[in-house]
Rosetta silent file (secondary structure, phi, psi, omega in degrees, C-alpha in Angstrom):
SEQUENCE: MKARISVITLGVDSLAASLEFYRNGLGMPTEGIIGREFEHGAVAFFDLQGGLKFAIFERSNIALDAGIGQTGRSPTEFTIGHNVTSEAEVDAVMAQAIRAGARLVKPAQKTFWGGYAGYFQDPDDHLWEVIFNPAFLPEN
SCORE:     score description
SCORE:     0.000 S_00000001
   1 L     0.000  149.450 -162.032   42.379   -4.759   83.996 S_00000001
   2 L   -80.576  162.210  175.397   39.016   -3.971   85.194 S_00000001
   3 L   -99.196  100.608  170.079   37.397   -0.634   83.474 S_00000001
   4 L  -173.697  129.320  179.190   37.526    0.957   86.596 S_00000001
   5 L  -114.688  143.502  178.959   39.582    4.133   88.343 S_00000001
   6 L   -96.761  -52.151 -164.003   39.998    4.564   91.922 S_00000001
   7 E  -118.460  140.228  136.304   41.937    7.634   92.140 S_00000001
   8 E  -121.963  102.857 -169.817   42.513   10.573   90.167 S_00000001
   9 E  -128.190  140.452 -171.237   45.319   12.851   91.202 S_00000001
  10 E   -77.749  113.251  154.391   46.335   16.194   89.883 S_00000001
  11 E   -64.957  127.767  172.618   49.772   17.838   90.053 S_00000001
  12 L  -126.934  161.237  174.863   49.814   20.913   91.553 S_00000001
  13 L   -73.869  -41.878 -155.872   52.542   23.607   92.101 S_00000001
  14 L  -125.384   79.151 -178.012   51.293   24.698   95.766 S_00000001
  15 H   -43.631  -34.280  173.901   49.422   21.989   97.750 S_00000001
  16 H   -55.723  -58.079  178.629   47.897   25.001   99.901 S_00000001
  17 H   -64.489  -21.145 -175.250   46.551   26.991   97.529 S_00000001
  18 H   -88.691  -44.202  157.065   45.089   24.194   95.714 S_00000001
  19 H   -51.866  -39.656  164.289   43.507   22.687   98.692 S_00000001
  20 H   -53.250  -77.113 -140.398   41.958   26.370   99.311 S_00000001
  21 H   -70.088  -29.565 -160.473   40.530   26.574   95.721 S_00000001
  22 H  -105.575  -17.570  155.376   38.996   22.837   95.586 S_00000001
  23 H   -47.090  -73.784 -161.750   38.106   22.765   99.430 S_00000001
  24 H  -102.555  -20.810  154.551   36.616   25.908  100.714 S_00000001
  25 H   -42.597  -59.828 -171.264   36.269   27.214   96.604 S_00000001
  26 L   -93.336  -23.062 -171.368   34.712   24.583   95.426 S_00000001
  27 L    62.691   60.459  159.697   33.087   22.835   98.564 S_00000001
  28 L  -100.018  138.630 -159.910   34.920   19.717   98.106 S_00000001
  29 L   -79.121   98.178  179.203   34.882   17.263  101.047 S_00000001
  30 E  -144.798  179.879  176.751   38.274   16.228  102.249 S_00000001
  31 E  -105.724   12.647  166.514   40.128   16.131  105.867 S_00000001
  32 E   102.362 -155.138 -178.762   42.756   18.352  104.267 S_00000001
  33 E   -86.781  115.812 -157.933   46.778   17.492  103.801 S_00000001
  34 E  -116.956  162.875  167.941   47.427   14.469  105.090 S_00000001
  35 L    87.661  -13.670  169.673   50.963   12.532  105.114 S_00000001
  36 L    -4.252  -72.990  159.974   53.382   15.271  106.211 S_00000001
  37 L   -18.391  -49.785  145.009   54.916   13.368  108.122 S_00000001
  38 L   -50.821  126.569  160.048   56.852   11.649  105.106 S_00000001
  39 L   -87.538  128.085 -161.307   59.023   13.282  103.187 S_00000001
  40 L    91.588   -1.912  177.087   57.619   14.206   99.982 S_00000001
  41 L  -110.576   21.502  176.229   53.961   12.463  100.843 S_00000001
  42 L   -64.526  151.328 -143.341   51.806   15.321  101.748 S_00000001
  43 E  -175.429  147.369  122.796   48.821   14.854   99.842 S_00000001
  44 E   -98.513  137.884  168.838   45.271   15.764   99.829 S_00000001
  45 E  -120.128  142.425 -179.443   42.072   13.636   99.046 S_00000001
  46 E  -105.685  145.665  171.712   38.507   14.513   98.285 S_00000001
  47 E  -101.610  107.742  162.946   35.629   11.989   98.443 S_00000001
  48 E  -106.366  158.209  177.260   33.667   11.835   95.203 S_00000001
  49 L   -46.429  144.465 -166.271   30.657    9.554   94.141 S_00000001
  50 L    38.416   64.227 -165.763   30.731    5.663   94.193 S_00000001
  51 L    40.822   13.255  124.845   34.082    5.925   96.168 S_00000001
  52 E    -9.983  114.579  167.231   35.964    7.598   93.220 S_00000001
  53 E  -107.833  137.685 -170.845   38.786    9.435   95.181 S_00000001
  54 E  -113.506  101.123 -163.131   40.116   12.961   93.675 S_00000001
  55 E  -129.154  140.497  177.255   43.459   13.569   95.253 S_00000001
  56 E  -112.775  123.427 -165.893   46.211   16.818   94.779 S_00000001
  57 E  -138.386  140.544 -169.625   50.008   16.021   94.911 S_00000001
  58 L   -97.052  139.141 -110.248   52.565   18.281   94.136 S_00000001
  59 H   -95.159  -37.780  163.491   54.212   18.028   90.934 S_00000001
  60 H   -60.775  -65.925  173.788   57.448   17.427   92.194 S_00000001
  61 H   -52.457  -53.106 -174.436   56.662   14.803   94.594 S_00000001
  62 H   -60.933  -30.020 -161.594   54.735   13.228   91.872 S_00000001
  63 H  -112.450  -12.567  108.912   57.542   13.023   89.673 S_00000001
  64 H     9.025  -82.759 -159.090   59.954   11.935   92.835 S_00000001
  65 H   -73.943  -45.686 -171.661   57.542    9.016   93.291 S_00000001
  66 L   -92.597   35.179 -178.395   57.331    7.804   89.828 S_00000001
  67 L    43.755   44.502 -170.698   61.035    8.182   89.108 S_00000001
  68 L  -155.486  138.701 -175.136   60.587   10.251   86.330 S_00000001
  69 L   -59.778  134.965  161.523   61.530   14.471   85.480 S_00000001
  70 L   -48.432  125.754  158.523   59.326   16.832   86.006 S_00000001
  71 L   -92.494  177.133 -168.829   57.548   18.373   83.222 S_00000001
  72 L   -97.770 -179.626 -168.556   55.916   21.971   82.700 S_00000001
  73 L   -60.498  144.488  169.438   52.107   22.523   82.546 S_00000001
  74 L  -143.767   79.360 -175.269   50.153   20.837   79.673 S_00000001
  75 L   -62.294  -15.615  175.743   46.420   21.595   80.242 S_00000001
  76 L   -93.513    5.595 -175.447   45.563   19.939   77.142 S_00000001
  77 L   -62.372  -21.413 -152.149   46.674   16.399   77.912 S_00000001
  78 L  -174.356  133.066 -177.792   43.345   16.010   79.474 S_00000001
  79 E  -129.488  147.905  168.263   40.056   17.619   80.669 S_00000001
  80 E   -89.030  127.269 -175.168   38.082   16.553   84.020 S_00000001
  81 E  -113.845  113.950 -172.665   34.421   16.793   82.993 S_00000001
  82 E   -95.880   97.436 -170.226   31.865   17.597   85.694 S_00000001
  83 E   -77.868  114.754 -174.691   28.217   16.711   84.666 S_00000001
  84 L   -92.993  168.105 -177.272   25.526   18.416   85.867 S_00000001
  85 L  -105.547    4.761 -171.280   21.665   18.010   85.921 S_00000001
  86 L  -148.374  168.925  175.572   20.590   21.453   84.325 S_00000001
  87 H   -89.295  -22.361  172.308   22.093   24.369   82.220 S_00000001
  88 H   -75.456  -20.456  174.098   21.316   26.617   85.409 S_00000001
  89 H   -71.085  -45.037 -176.803   23.774   24.169   87.269 S_00000001
  90 H   -37.783  -81.814 -173.170   26.449   24.866   84.515 S_00000001
  91 H   -29.835  -68.837  169.059   26.156   28.393   84.674 S_00000001
  92 H   -27.696  -72.324 -170.293   26.186   28.127   88.935 S_00000001
  93 H   -63.398  -59.155 -176.874   29.501   25.633   89.117 S_00000001
  94 H   -37.397  -45.668 -173.240   30.940   27.849   86.449 S_00000001
  95 H   -82.824  -52.736  131.863   30.570   31.006   88.614 S_00000001
  96 H    13.971  -84.983 -156.260   31.408   29.036   91.690 S_00000001
  97 H   -72.379  -40.906  165.409   34.590   28.346   90.328 S_00000001
  98 H   -51.151  -50.643  172.320   35.334   31.504   88.993 S_00000001
  99 H   -41.117  -53.485  179.838   34.715   33.199   92.604 S_00000001
 100 H   -53.823  -21.526 -169.921   37.180   30.713   93.804 S_00000001
 101 L   127.499  -12.709  172.550   40.102   31.712   91.551 S_00000001
 102 L   -58.963  168.718  152.899   39.471   29.814   88.365 S_00000001
 103 E   -73.756  146.253  150.343   40.048   31.191   84.873 S_00000001
 104 E   -81.803  133.412 -178.266   37.097   31.422   82.597 S_00000001
 105 E  -114.718  -79.491 -139.877   38.669   29.380   79.100 S_00000001
 106 E  -129.348  115.884  176.148   35.048   28.876   77.594 S_00000001
 107 E   -96.097  176.902 -177.326   32.259   30.390   78.736 S_00000001
 108 E   -34.596  134.601  159.948   28.777   28.150   79.231 S_00000001
 109 E  -168.047  177.681  170.615   26.867   27.667   75.821 S_00000001
 110 E   -39.240  157.401  161.349   25.169   25.133   73.589 S_00000001
 111 L  -124.622  164.250  178.292   27.191   22.706   72.456 S_00000001
 112 L   -52.816  -23.686 -176.555   26.925   20.808   68.862 S_00000001
 113 L   -77.302  -12.716 -169.227   25.792   17.707   70.564 S_00000001
 114 L    90.398   12.338 -176.193   22.906   19.094   72.182 S_00000001
 115 L  -102.184 -165.948 -171.471   24.341   19.681   75.738 S_00000001
 116 E  -150.302  155.972  166.213   25.646   22.989   77.270 S_00000001
 117 E   176.619  153.203  179.169   29.266   23.390   78.700 S_00000001
 118 E  -133.057  175.246 -171.710   31.562   25.473   79.401 S_00000001
 119 E  -128.133  127.798  159.191   35.603   25.389   80.329 S_00000001
 120 E  -134.828  174.832  170.345   37.506   26.764   83.282 S_00000001
 121 E  -129.922  123.557 -179.234   40.891   26.337   84.377 S_00000001
 122 L   -75.619 -160.927  172.790   42.063   25.838   87.950 S_00000001
 123 L   -22.901  -50.986 -151.428   45.215   27.298   89.688 S_00000001
 124 L   -93.721   -7.121 -151.483   47.298   24.816   88.481 S_00000001
 125 L    60.308   27.714  173.372   45.674   24.817   84.709 S_00000001
 126 L   -94.678  142.792 -160.751   43.784   22.055   84.707 S_00000001
 127 E  -106.453  125.202 -173.557   41.208   22.359   82.484 S_00000001
 128 E  -108.987  108.117 -179.587   37.514   21.450   83.763 S_00000001
 129 E  -106.922  113.314  171.894   34.742   21.230   81.680 S_00000001
 130 E  -105.047  129.174 -141.560   31.191   21.521   83.326 S_00000001
 131 E  -130.804  141.381  163.246   28.763   19.972   81.318 S_00000001
 132 L  -123.655   93.528 -173.673   24.831   19.472   81.065 S_00000001
 133 L  -107.498  115.970 -169.031   24.717   16.230   79.083 S_00000001
 134 H   -68.525  -29.608 -159.585   20.875   14.590   79.127 S_00000001
 135 H   -82.884  -40.257 -164.654   22.464   11.434   78.105 S_00000001
 136 H  -128.862   46.966  178.445   24.841   11.300   81.065 S_00000001
 137 L   -66.023  120.911  152.929   22.812   12.773   84.134 S_00000001
 138 L   -43.994  142.837 -179.747   24.282   12.388   87.584 S_00000001
 139 L   -68.097  -13.151  173.478   22.846   10.399   90.370 S_00000001
 140 L  -170.119    0.000    0.000   22.472   13.875   92.560 S_00000001
């Protein structure tokens, strides 16, 4: 296996509500919901840097597609990190997420490793960390 990830898919309770949050609230580019013509196939894809795709797919459909039972939410299984170029940008992104309907988990603050970060949860409880880590500055 090559050290590469092409698509990250989040299970959501309501595809429409999550689309509203990510597209209209956070400004992520997408063509919207596709695959409605397929039973259990509706999904939305967002284009990220470097060709990475971010997708939202209803939890029940993920369970069906994978052939496993649906489980409850577990926000501590993983976090999604969004590294930005300054502390001010961390504050701006955190504020944007809260305005869009996210729940503030941990206000942005200095970190023990010399950066600056805060946490929010999206409407489906996925945990996002907005980070200014000078060692991993993004391209844009």
